């Protein structure tokens, strides 16, 4: 390892000033169209029910017709599609049933193996989760998330990105996060380097049944200590920290920062530092179980009368998940945030995997291997009780890696190892701060931050014993 103190271009407190890159992201997101999204949800509702156990062969009604229609929308955009399926039996699937996702892949131009995935679930339900015959419009849960997936594909397929973007309509969520698991397994089998899964579930209403309304905020849920590997990581985290710095938490911070820097989105992020709503679940959890960073986006105010309900009126109160209850300008805003985040993540190389040293020292040393394709790195730190990265130092990356090591392989690995970077921060005590590093692309796009904590890397955590000998 070369011990090299990099020249800091400048060191300053981090700010949320918009950059030219942010302006371009805002322009891309301007392509999101609320009226078109309303047509998408209206179309999804016409399938009557999209219950996972409904017909897979009926041309007009049921989950099969809905998946076929989604495929045809992707095909119109010229995107290649795959339909990862698995035959499942379980508590909510009494007979072996084929559960399929409909996925479009926009292959990256430079780093096709680095993947960011947007998901929504296309299946719907009524009060009885096993009822697959009654009308279950699922307009908001989760026609809204599915519409966001399709709209993101429509908008982003017009542009090119160095990394790959995957658009996925998932089945089987209501029957037990089945589609999430199928896609996470598929991603693993493909060897995708999943930088983030942005899961959208119930993102299209703005008022609760108690009259509380909010169309200015979206909630982003993220786990804190990473669950995958938590038993092995627990002792290290107790000693070195990391309770608030899993990659998903840094995706959450990244989304919050993007929403501030791209004001044309028109939304604030409320970061909820919990994996999902109290005692409830969503498909992102299956990505987390597989070791992939993932967050869930959901409305600021849920309306419990309008989800998981038989269509009916009782005591003058309307129940059911129908399209007339939705707020499409709001749905468009949440979709814009997704589009901006997908474009940003697909534009920057993934963050490095930093480590930090400095116990009983007046200085802190942050070490990391450079990431191919990254022209610069930003070392960030914040007090342990600060929510956001407050301090930053920008550094040029080593030029050899940029020009000669874009294709992974043994020669590249050696080159990377020889150019490990070491940044010394004088008079900064490691005890009092959390440190992280992000990558910056040649054209100035910045990745989320990976924290220098146990389990902070943007890839599945692997027990040291499981690492193959080199
Ligand atoms: Zn849902």
CSV table of C-alpha atoms in Angstrom, one decimal, residues 22-468:
chain,number,residue,atom,x,y,z
A,22,UNK,CA,-27.9,19.1,-10.3
A,23,UNK,CA,-29.3,21.4,-12.9
A,24,UNK,CA,-29.1,18.7,-15.5
A,25,UNK,CA,-30.7,16.2,-13.2
A,26,UNK,CA,-33.6,18.7,-12.7
A,27,UNK,CA,-34.0,19.0,-16.5
A,28,UNK,CA,-34.1,15.3,-16.9
A,29,UNK,CA,-36.8,15.0,-14.2
A,30,UNK,CA,-38.9,17.7,-15.9
A,31,UNK,CA,-39.9,15.0,-18.3
A,32,UNK,CA,-42.1,13.3,-15.7
A,33,UNK,CA,-45.7,13.9,-16.7
A,34,UNK,CA,-48.5,13.7,-14.1
A,35,UNK,CA,-51.2,13.3,-16.7
A,36,UNK,CA,-49.4,10.4,-18.3
A,37,UNK,CA,-48.9,8.8,-14.9
A,38,UNK,CA,-52.7,9.1,-14.3
A,39,UNK,CA,-53.3,7.2,-17.6
A,40,UNK,CA,-50.8,4.5,-16.4
A,41,UNK,CA,-52.7,4.0,-13.1
A,42,UNK,CA,-56.0,4.1,-14.9
A,43,UNK,CA,-54.8,1.3,-17.2
A,44,UNK,CA,-53.5,-0.8,-14.3
A,45,UNK,CA,-57.0,-0.5,-12.7
A,46,UNK,CA,-58.6,-1.9,-15.8
A,47,UNK,CA,-57.2,-5.3,-15.1
A,48,UNK,CA,-59.8,-5.7,-12.4
A,49,UNK,CA,-57.6,-7.4,-9.9
A,50,UNK,CA,-53.8,-7.8,-10.1
A,51,UNK,CA,-53.8,-10.3,-7.2
A,52,UNK,CA,-50.8,-12.7,-7.4
A,53,UNK,CA,-53.2,-15.7,-7.4
A,54,UNK,CA,-55.4,-14.2,-10.1
A,55,UNK,CA,-55.4,-15.4,-13.7
A,56,UNK,CA,-52.1,-15.5,-15.5
A,57,UNK,CA,-53.6,-16.3,-18.9
A,58,UNK,CA,-56.7,-14.2,-19.2
A,59,UNK,CA,-56.0,-11.4,-21.7
A,60,UNK,CA,-57.9,-8.8,-19.9
A,61,UNK,CA,-58.2,-9.5,-16.2
A,62,UNK,CA,-55.6,-10.5,-13.6
A,63,UNK,CA,-51.9,-10.4,-12.9
A,64,UNK,CA,-50.9,-12.0,-16.2
A,65,UNK,CA,-52.5,-9.4,-18.4
A,66,UNK,CA,-51.1,-6.6,-16.2
A,67,UNK,CA,-47.5,-8.0,-16.5
A,68,UNK,CA,-47.9,-8.4,-20.3
A,69,UNK,CA,-49.1,-4.8,-20.6
A,70,UNK,CA,-46.1,-3.6,-18.6
A,71,UNK,CA,-43.8,-5.5,-20.9
A,72,UNK,CA,-45.4,-3.9,-23.9
A,73,UNK,CA,-44.8,-0.4,-22.4
A,74,UNK,CA,-41.1,-1.2,-21.8
A,75,UNK,CA,-40.8,-2.6,-25.4
A,76,UNK,CA,-42.2,0.7,-26.8
A,77,UNK,CA,-39.2,2.4,-25.3
A,78,UNK,CA,-36.8,0.0,-26.9
A,79,UNK,CA,-35.6,-1.5,-23.6
A,80,UNK,CA,-34.7,-5.2,-23.3
A,81,UNK,CA,-37.0,-7.0,-20.9
A,82,UNK,CA,-36.7,-10.1,-18.6
A,83,UNK,CA,-39.4,-11.8,-16.6
A,84,UNK,CA,-37.7,-13.4,-13.6
A,85,UNK,CA,-40.1,-16.0,-12.1
A,86,UNK,CA,-40.2,-18.6,-9.4
A,87,UNK,CA,-42.7,-21.2,-8.4
A,88,UNK,CA,-43.7,-20.4,-4.8
A,89,UNK,CA,-45.8,-22.1,-2.1
A,90,UNK,CA,-46.3,-20.4,1.2
A,91,UNK,CA,-48.6,-19.2,3.9
A,92,UNK,CA,-50.4,-16.9,1.5
A,93,UNK,CA,-49.8,-19.1,-1.6
A,94,UNK,CA,-51.6,-22.4,-0.8
A,95,UNK,CA,-50.9,-24.1,-4.2
A,96,UNK,CA,-47.6,-23.9,-6.1
A,97,UNK,CA,-47.9,-20.7,-8.1
A,98,UNK,CA,-45.7,-19.0,-10.7
A,99,UNK,CA,-44.7,-15.6,-9.4
A,100,UNK,CA,-43.2,-13.3,-12.0
A,101,UNK,CA,-41.7,-9.8,-12.1
A,102,UNK,CA,-41.6,-7.7,-15.2
A,103,UNK,CA,-38.2,-6.0,-15.6
A,104,UNK,CA,-36.6,-3.7,-18.2
A,105,UNK,CA,-32.9,-3.1,-18.3
A,106,UNK,CA,-31.2,0.0,-19.5
A,107,UNK,CA,-27.6,-1.1,-19.8
A,108,UNK,CA,-24.9,1.3,-18.7
A,109,UNK,CA,-22.5,2.6,-21.3
A,110,UNK,CA,-19.3,2.3,-19.2
A,111,UNK,CA,-20.0,0.3,-16.0
A,112,UNK,CA,-22.8,-2.0,-17.0
A,113,UNK,CA,-22.3,-4.2,-13.9
A,114,UNK,CA,-23.0,-1.3,-11.5
A,115,UNK,CA,-26.8,-1.3,-11.1
A,116,UNK,CA,-29.4,0.9,-9.6
A,117,UNK,CA,-32.9,-0.6,-9.3
A,118,UNK,CA,-36.3,1.1,-9.0
A,119,UNK,CA,-39.2,-1.1,-7.9
A,120,UNK,CA,-42.9,-0.9,-7.3
A,121,UNK,CA,-45.3,-3.8,-6.8
A,122,UNK,CA,-47.9,-4.5,-9.4
A,123,UNK,CA,-50.0,-7.0,-7.4
A,124,UNK,CA,-53.1,-5.7,-5.5
A,125,UNK,CA,-55.4,-6.9,-2.8
A,126,UNK,CA,-58.6,-6.3,-0.9
A,127,UNK,CA,-59.4,-6.9,2.8
A,128,UNK,CA,-58.9,-10.7,2.7
A,129,UNK,CA,-55.4,-11.1,1.4
A,130,UNK,CA,-56.4,-14.5,-0.1
A,131,UNK,CA,-59.3,-13.1,-2.1
A,132,UNK,CA,-58.1,-13.1,-5.7
A,133,UNK,CA,-61.5,-12.6,-7.5
A,134,UNK,CA,-63.0,-9.4,-6.1
A,135,UNK,CA,-62.1,-6.1,-7.8
A,136,UNK,CA,-58.8,-4.9,-6.3
A,137,UNK,CA,-57.9,-1.7,-8.1
A,138,UNK,CA,-54.7,-1.1,-6.2
A,139,UNK,CA,-54.5,2.4,-7.6
A,140,UNK,CA,-52.2,3.7,-4.9
A,141,UNK,CA,-51.0,0.4,-3.4
A,142,UNK,CA,-49.2,0.0,-5.5
A,143,UNK,CA,-50.3,1.2,-8.9
A,144,UNK,CA,-48.5,4.4,-7.9
A,145,UNK,CA,-45.2,2.7,-7.4
A,146,UNK,CA,-45.6,0.7,-10.7
A,147,UNK,CA,-46.5,3.9,-12.5
A,148,UNK,CA,-43.3,5.5,-11.1
A,149,UNK,CA,-41.3,2.5,-12.4
A,150,UNK,CA,-42.8,2.8,-15.9
A,151,UNK,CA,-42.6,6.6,-16.0
A,152,UNK,CA,-38.9,6.5,-14.9
A,153,UNK,CA,-38.3,4.2,-17.8
A,154,UNK,CA,-40.1,6.5,-20.2
A,155,UNK,CA,-38.1,9.5,-19.0
A,156,UNK,CA,-34.6,8.0,-18.5
A,157,UNK,CA,-34.5,5.7,-21.5
A,158,UNK,CA,-34.1,8.9,-23.6
A,159,UNK,CA,-30.7,9.5,-21.9
A,160,UNK,CA,-27.5,7.5,-21.6
A,161,UNK,CA,-25.8,6.7,-18.3
A,162,UNK,CA,-22.5,5.0,-17.5
A,163,UNK,CA,-24.2,2.7,-15.0
A,164,UNK,CA,-27.2,0.4,-15.5
A,165,UNK,CA,-30.7,1.2,-14.5
A,166,UNK,CA,-33.2,-1.6,-13.9
A,167,UNK,CA,-37.0,-0.9,-13.9
A,168,UNK,CA,-38.9,-3.6,-12.0
A,169,UNK,CA,-42.6,-4.2,-11.5
A,170,UNK,CA,-42.8,-6.8,-8.8
A,171,UNK,CA,-45.5,-9.4,-8.1
A,172,UNK,CA,-46.3,-11.2,-4.8
A,173,UNK,CA,-45.6,-8.3,-2.4
A,174,UNK,CA,-48.9,-8.8,-0.6
A,175,UNK,CA,-48.4,-12.5,-0.4
A,176,UNK,CA,-45.1,-12.1,1.4
A,177,UNK,CA,-42.5,-9.9,-0.5
A,178,UNK,CA,-42.1,-12.8,-3.0
A,179,UNK,CA,-41.3,-10.6,-6.0
A,180,UNK,CA,-38.7,-8.7,-4.0
A,181,UNK,CA,-36.9,-11.9,-3.1
A,182,UNK,CA,-37.1,-13.2,-6.7
A,183,UNK,CA,-35.5,-10.0,-8.1
A,184,UNK,CA,-32.8,-9.9,-5.3
A,185,UNK,CA,-32.0,-13.5,-6.1
A,186,UNK,CA,-31.9,-12.7,-9.8
A,187,UNK,CA,-29.6,-9.8,-9.2
A,188,UNK,CA,-27.3,-12.0,-7.2
A,189,UNK,CA,-27.3,-14.7,-9.8
A,190,UNK,CA,-26.4,-12.2,-12.5
A,191,UNK,CA,-23.5,-10.9,-10.4
A,192,UNK,CA,-24.9,-7.4,-10.4
A,193,UNK,CA,-23.2,-4.9,-8.2
A,194,UNK,CA,-26.4,-3.3,-6.8
A,195,UNK,CA,-25.6,0.2,-5.6
A,196,UNK,CA,-29.2,0.9,-4.5
A,197,UNK,CA,-32.8,-0.3,-4.7
A,198,UNK,CA,-35.3,2.5,-4.5
A,199,UNK,CA,-38.6,0.9,-3.6
A,200,UNK,CA,-41.8,2.8,-4.1
A,201,UNK,CA,-44.8,1.6,-2.3
A,202,UNK,CA,-47.9,3.8,-1.8
A,203,UNK,CA,-46.5,7.1,-3.2
A,204,UNK,CA,-49.6,8.7,-4.7
A,205,UNK,CA,-51.9,10.2,-2.1
A,206,UNK,CA,-51.6,13.3,0.1
A,207,UNK,CA,-54.4,13.1,2.7
A,208,UNK,CA,-55.1,10.8,5.6
A,209,UNK,CA,-58.6,9.8,6.8
A,210,UNK,CA,-58.3,12.2,9.7
A,211,UNK,CA,-58.0,15.2,7.3
A,212,UNK,CA,-54.3,15.6,7.8
A,213,UNK,CA,-52.7,16.4,4.4
A,214,UNK,CA,-49.2,16.9,3.2
A,215,UNK,CA,-48.1,17.1,-0.4
A,216,UNK,CA,-44.7,18.6,0.2
A,217,UNK,CA,-43.0,15.7,1.9
A,218,UNK,CA,-42.1,12.2,1.0
A,219,UNK,CA,-40.9,9.7,3.6
A,220,UNK,CA,-37.7,7.7,3.0
A,221,UNK,CA,-37.3,4.6,5.2
A,222,UNK,CA,-33.9,3.1,5.8
A,223,UNK,CA,-32.4,0.6,8.2
A,224,UNK,CA,-29.6,1.8,10.5
A,225,UNK,CA,-27.2,-1.0,11.5
A,226,UNK,CA,-27.2,-3.3,8.5
A,227,UNK,CA,-29.3,-6.4,9.1
A,228,UNK,CA,-27.4,-8.6,6.7
A,229,UNK,CA,-24.4,-9.9,8.7
A,230,UNK,CA,-25.6,-8.2,11.9
A,231,UNK,CA,-24.8,-11.0,14.2
A,232,UNK,CA,-21.1,-11.1,13.1
A,233,UNK,CA,-20.9,-7.3,12.9
A,234,UNK,CA,-22.4,-6.6,16.3
A,235,UNK,CA,-19.2,-6.7,18.4
A,236,UNK,CA,-17.4,-4.5,15.8
A,237,UNK,CA,-20.2,-2.0,15.6
A,238,UNK,CA,-20.4,-1.8,19.4
A,239,UNK,CA,-16.7,-0.8,19.5
A,240,UNK,CA,-16.3,1.2,16.3
A,241,UNK,CA,-19.8,2.6,15.6
A,242,UNK,CA,-22.0,2.2,12.6
A,243,UNK,CA,-25.5,2.1,14.1
A,244,UNK,CA,-26.4,5.0,11.9
A,245,UNK,CA,-24.3,4.4,8.9
A,246,UNK,CA,-25.4,1.4,6.9
A,247,UNK,CA,-25.3,2.0,3.2
A,248,UNK,CA,-29.1,2.3,3.2
A,249,UNK,CA,-28.9,5.2,5.7
A,250,UNK,CA,-26.4,6.9,3.4
A,251,UNK,CA,-28.8,6.4,0.4
A,252,UNK,CA,-31.4,8.1,2.6
A,253,UNK,CA,-29.1,11.1,3.3
A,254,UNK,CA,-28.2,11.2,-0.5
A,255,UNK,CA,-32.0,11.4,-1.4
A,256,UNK,CA,-32.5,14.1,1.2
A,257,UNK,CA,-29.6,16.1,-0.2
A,258,UNK,CA,-30.7,15.7,-3.8
A,259,UNK,CA,-34.2,16.9,-2.9
A,260,UNK,CA,-32.6,20.1,-1.5
A,261,UNK,CA,-30.2,20.6,-4.4
A,262,UNK,CA,-32.9,20.1,-7.1
A,263,UNK,CA,-35.7,22.4,-5.9
A,264,UNK,CA,-37.7,21.8,-9.1
A,265,UNK,CA,-38.7,18.4,-7.6
A,266,UNK,CA,-40.8,20.4,-5.1
A,267,UNK,CA,-40.5,17.9,-2.2
A,268,UNK,CA,-38.7,17.7,1.1
A,269,UNK,CA,-37.5,14.3,2.2
A,270,UNK,CA,-38.5,13.2,5.7
A,271,UNK,CA,-35.9,10.6,6.6
A,272,UNK,CA,-37.4,8.0,8.8
A,273,UNK,CA,-34.7,6.1,10.5
A,274,UNK,CA,-36.4,2.8,10.6
A,275,UNK,CA,-36.5,0.1,8.0
A,276,UNK,CA,-40.2,0.5,7.2
A,277,UNK,CA,-43.4,1.8,8.8
A,278,UNK,CA,-44.0,0.6,12.3
A,279,UNK,CA,-44.3,-3.2,12.3
A,280,UNK,CA,-44.9,-3.3,8.5
A,281,UNK,CA,-42.9,-4.4,5.5
A,282,UNK,CA,-42.0,-3.9,1.8
A,283,UNK,CA,-40.0,-5.4,-1.0
A,284,UNK,CA,-36.8,-3.4,-0.2
A,285,UNK,CA,-36.4,-5.7,2.8
A,286,UNK,CA,-35.6,-8.6,0.5
A,287,UNK,CA,-32.8,-6.6,-1.1
A,288,UNK,CA,-31.4,-5.8,2.3
A,289,UNK,CA,-31.6,-9.5,3.2
A,290,UNK,CA,-29.5,-10.2,0.2
A,291,UNK,CA,-27.0,-7.5,1.3
A,292,UNK,CA,-27.9,-4.8,-1.2
A,293,UNK,CA,-28.5,-1.2,-0.1
A,294,UNK,CA,-32.2,-0.4,-0.3
A,295,UNK,CA,-34.8,2.2,0.9
A,296,UNK,CA,-38.5,2.5,0.8
A,297,UNK,CA,-40.3,5.7,-0.3
A,298,UNK,CA,-43.8,6.3,0.8
A,299,UNK,CA,-46.3,9.2,1.2
A,300,UNK,CA,-46.1,11.6,4.1
A,301,UNK,CA,-49.6,10.7,5.2
A,302,UNK,CA,-51.1,7.3,4.6
A,303,UNK,CA,-54.8,6.8,4.4
A,304,UNK,CA,-55.7,3.4,5.9
A,305,UNK,CA,-59.3,3.5,4.6
A,306,UNK,CA,-57.9,3.5,1.1
A,307,UNK,CA,-55.5,0.5,1.2
A,308,UNK,CA,-56.1,-3.2,1.6
A,309,UNK,CA,-59.9,-2.7,1.7
A,310,UNK,CA,-63.0,-4.1,0.0
A,311,UNK,CA,-64.6,-1.5,-2.2
A,312,UNK,CA,-67.6,-0.3,-0.2
A,313,UNK,CA,-69.3,2.6,1.6
A,314,UNK,CA,-69.9,2.2,5.3
A,315,UNK,CA,-71.5,4.9,7.5
A,316,UNK,CA,-70.9,7.4,4.8
A,317,UNK,CA,-67.2,6.5,4.6
A,318,UNK,CA,-65.7,5.3,1.4
A,319,UNK,CA,-63.3,2.4,1.5
A,320,UNK,CA,-61.1,1.1,-1.2
A,321,UNK,CA,-57.9,1.9,-3.2
A,322,UNK,CA,-59.5,3.8,-6.1
A,323,UNK,CA,-57.9,6.2,-8.5
A,324,UNK,CA,-60.1,9.2,-7.6
A,325,UNK,CA,-58.4,9.2,-4.1
A,326,UNK,CA,-55.0,9.9,-5.6
A,327,UNK,CA,-53.0,13.1,-6.0
A,328,UNK,CA,-51.2,12.9,-9.3
A,329,UNK,CA,-49.2,16.1,-9.1
A,330,UNK,CA,-47.8,14.7,-5.8
A,331,UNK,CA,-47.1,11.3,-7.4
A,332,UNK,CA,-45.2,13.1,-10.2
A,333,UNK,CA,-43.1,14.9,-7.6
A,334,UNK,CA,-42.1,11.6,-5.8
A,335,UNK,CA,-41.4,10.1,-9.3
A,336,UNK,CA,-39.1,13.1,-10.1
A,337,UNK,CA,-37.1,12.4,-6.9
A,338,UNK,CA,-36.7,8.8,-8.1
A,339,UNK,CA,-35.7,9.9,-11.6
A,340,UNK,CA,-33.1,12.4,-10.2
A,341,UNK,CA,-31.7,9.7,-7.8
A,342,UNK,CA,-31.6,7.0,-10.5
A,343,UNK,CA,-29.8,9.3,-12.9
A,344,UNK,CA,-27.4,10.6,-10.2
A,345,UNK,CA,-26.5,7.1,-9.0
A,346,UNK,CA,-26.1,5.7,-12.6
A,347,UNK,CA,-23.9,8.7,-13.5
A,348,UNK,CA,-21.3,8.3,-10.7
A,349,UNK,CA,-19.0,5.4,-9.9
A,350,UNK,CA,-19.9,3.6,-6.7
A,351,UNK,CA,-18.3,4.8,-3.5
A,352,UNK,CA,-15.1,3.2,-2.3
A,353,UNK,CA,-14.9,1.1,0.9
A,354,UNK,CA,-13.1,3.3,3.3
A,355,UNK,CA,-11.5,2.3,6.6
A,356,UNK,CA,-10.4,4.6,9.3
A,357,UNK,CA,-7.7,4.6,12.0
A,358,UNK,CA,-6.6,7.0,14.6
A,359,UNK,CA,-7.2,5.6,18.1
A,360,UNK,CA,-5.0,7.3,20.7
A,361,UNK,CA,-3.8,9.8,18.0
A,362,UNK,CA,-4.3,13.4,17.4
A,363,UNK,CA,-4.9,12.7,13.7
A,364,UNK,CA,-7.3,10.5,11.8
A,365,UNK,CA,-6.3,8.5,8.7
A,366,UNK,CA,-8.9,7.5,6.1
A,367,UNK,CA,-7.8,4.8,3.7
A,368,UNK,CA,-9.5,3.4,0.6
A,369,UNK,CA,-8.9,1.7,-2.7
A,370,UNK,CA,-9.7,4.0,-5.6
A,371,UNK,CA,-12.7,3.1,-7.7
A,372,UNK,CA,-12.2,2.7,-11.5
A,373,UNK,CA,-13.9,5.5,-13.4
A,374,UNK,CA,-13.7,7.9,-10.4
A,375,UNK,CA,-11.9,11.2,-11.2
A,376,UNK,CA,-12.1,12.6,-7.7
A,377,UNK,CA,-13.1,11.5,-4.2
A,378,UNK,CA,-14.7,13.4,-1.4
A,379,UNK,CA,-13.8,12.6,2.1
A,380,UNK,CA,-16.6,13.6,4.4
A,381,UNK,CA,-17.1,13.6,8.1
A,382,UNK,CA,-19.6,14.6,10.7
A,383,UNK,CA,-19.9,14.6,14.5
A,384,UNK,CA,-21.4,11.3,15.7
A,385,UNK,CA,-24.6,13.1,16.8
A,386,UNK,CA,-25.0,15.1,13.6
A,387,UNK,CA,-27.5,13.8,11.1
A,388,UNK,CA,-25.7,15.0,8.0
A,389,UNK,CA,-22.2,15.1,6.6
A,390,UNK,CA,-21.0,18.5,7.6
A,391,UNK,CA,-17.3,18.6,6.6
A,392,UNK,CA,-15.6,17.7,3.3
A,393,UNK,CA,-12.3,17.5,1.6
A,394,UNK,CA,-12.0,17.0,-2.2
A,395,UNK,CA,-9.2,15.0,-3.7
A,396,UNK,CA,-8.1,14.1,-7.2
A,397,UNK,CA,-8.0,10.4,-7.9
A,398,UNK,CA,-4.9,8.6,-9.1
A,399,UNK,CA,-4.7,9.1,-12.9
A,400,UNK,CA,-3.6,5.5,-13.8
A,401,UNK,CA,-6.8,4.1,-12.5
A,402,UNK,CA,-8.9,6.5,-14.4
A,403,UNK,CA,-7.3,5.9,-17.7
A,404,UNK,CA,-6.2,2.2,-17.6
A,405,UNK,CA,-8.4,0.4,-15.2
A,406,UNK,CA,-12.0,0.6,-16.2
A,407,UNK,CA,-12.4,-3.1,-16.9
A,408,UNK,CA,-12.3,-5.3,-13.8
A,409,UNK,CA,-9.8,-8.2,-13.7
A,410,UNK,CA,-6.7,-9.3,-11.9
A,411,UNK,CA,-4.5,-6.7,-13.5
A,412,UNK,CA,-6.9,-4.0,-12.5
A,413,UNK,CA,-7.2,-5.4,-9.0
A,414,UNK,CA,-3.4,-5.2,-8.6
A,415,UNK,CA,-3.3,-1.7,-10.0
A,416,UNK,CA,-6.0,-0.6,-7.6
A,417,UNK,CA,-4.3,-2.2,-4.6
A,418,UNK,CA,-1.1,-0.4,-5.5
A,419,UNK,CA,-2.8,2.9,-5.5
A,420,UNK,CA,-4.7,2.7,-2.2
A,421,UNK,CA,-5.3,6.2,-1.0
A,422,UNK,CA,-4.5,7.5,2.5
A,423,UNK,CA,-5.9,10.8,3.6
A,424,UNK,CA,-4.6,12.2,6.9
A,425,UNK,CA,-6.8,14.6,8.7
A,426,UNK,CA,-4.6,16.5,11.3
A,427,UNK,CA,-6.1,17.5,14.6
A,428,UNK,CA,-9.3,15.5,13.9
A,429,UNK,CA,-9.9,13.0,16.7
A,430,UNK,CA,-11.3,9.7,15.4
A,431,UNK,CA,-13.3,9.2,18.6
A,432,UNK,CA,-15.6,12.2,17.9
A,433,UNK,CA,-16.5,11.9,14.3
A,434,UNK,CA,-17.9,9.5,11.7
A,435,UNK,CA,-16.0,9.4,8.3
A,436,UNK,CA,-17.0,8.5,4.8
A,437,UNK,CA,-16.0,8.7,1.2
A,438,UNK,CA,-17.9,9.3,-2.1
A,439,UNK,CA,-16.7,9.0,-5.7
A,440,UNK,CA,-17.0,11.7,-8.3
A,441,UNK,CA,-17.2,10.9,-12.0
A,442,UNK,CA,-15.1,12.7,-14.6
A,443,UNK,CA,-18.1,14.8,-15.4
A,444,UNK,CA,-18.7,15.8,-11.8
A,445,UNK,CA,-21.5,13.4,-10.6
A,446,UNK,CA,-21.1,12.3,-7.0
A,447,UNK,CA,-22.0,9.0,-5.5
A,448,UNK,CA,-23.6,8.4,-2.1
A,449,UNK,CA,-21.2,8.3,0.8
A,450,UNK,CA,-20.0,5.0,2.1
A,451,UNK,CA,-19.2,5.3,5.8
A,452,UNK,CA,-16.0,3.9,7.3
A,453,UNK,CA,-17.8,1.7,9.7
A,454,UNK,CA,-18.2,-2.1,10.0
A,455,UNK,CA,-20.6,-3.1,7.3
A,456,UNK,CA,-20.6,0.3,5.7
A,457,UNK,CA,-19.5,-0.9,2.2
A,458,UNK,CA,-22.0,-0.7,-0.7
A,459,UNK,CA,-21.9,-4.4,-1.3
A,460,UNK,CA,-23.0,-7.5,0.6
A,461,UNK,CA,-21.1,-7.9,3.8
A,462,UNK,CA,-19.1,-11.1,3.7
A,463,UNK,CA,-17.7,-12.9,6.8
A,464,UNK,CA,-13.9,-12.6,6.6
A,465,UNK,CA,-13.7,-16.5,6.7
A,466,UNK,CA,-15.9,-16.6,3.7
A,467,UNK,CA,-13.5,-14.6,1.6
A,468,UNK,CA,-11.7,-16.8,-0.9
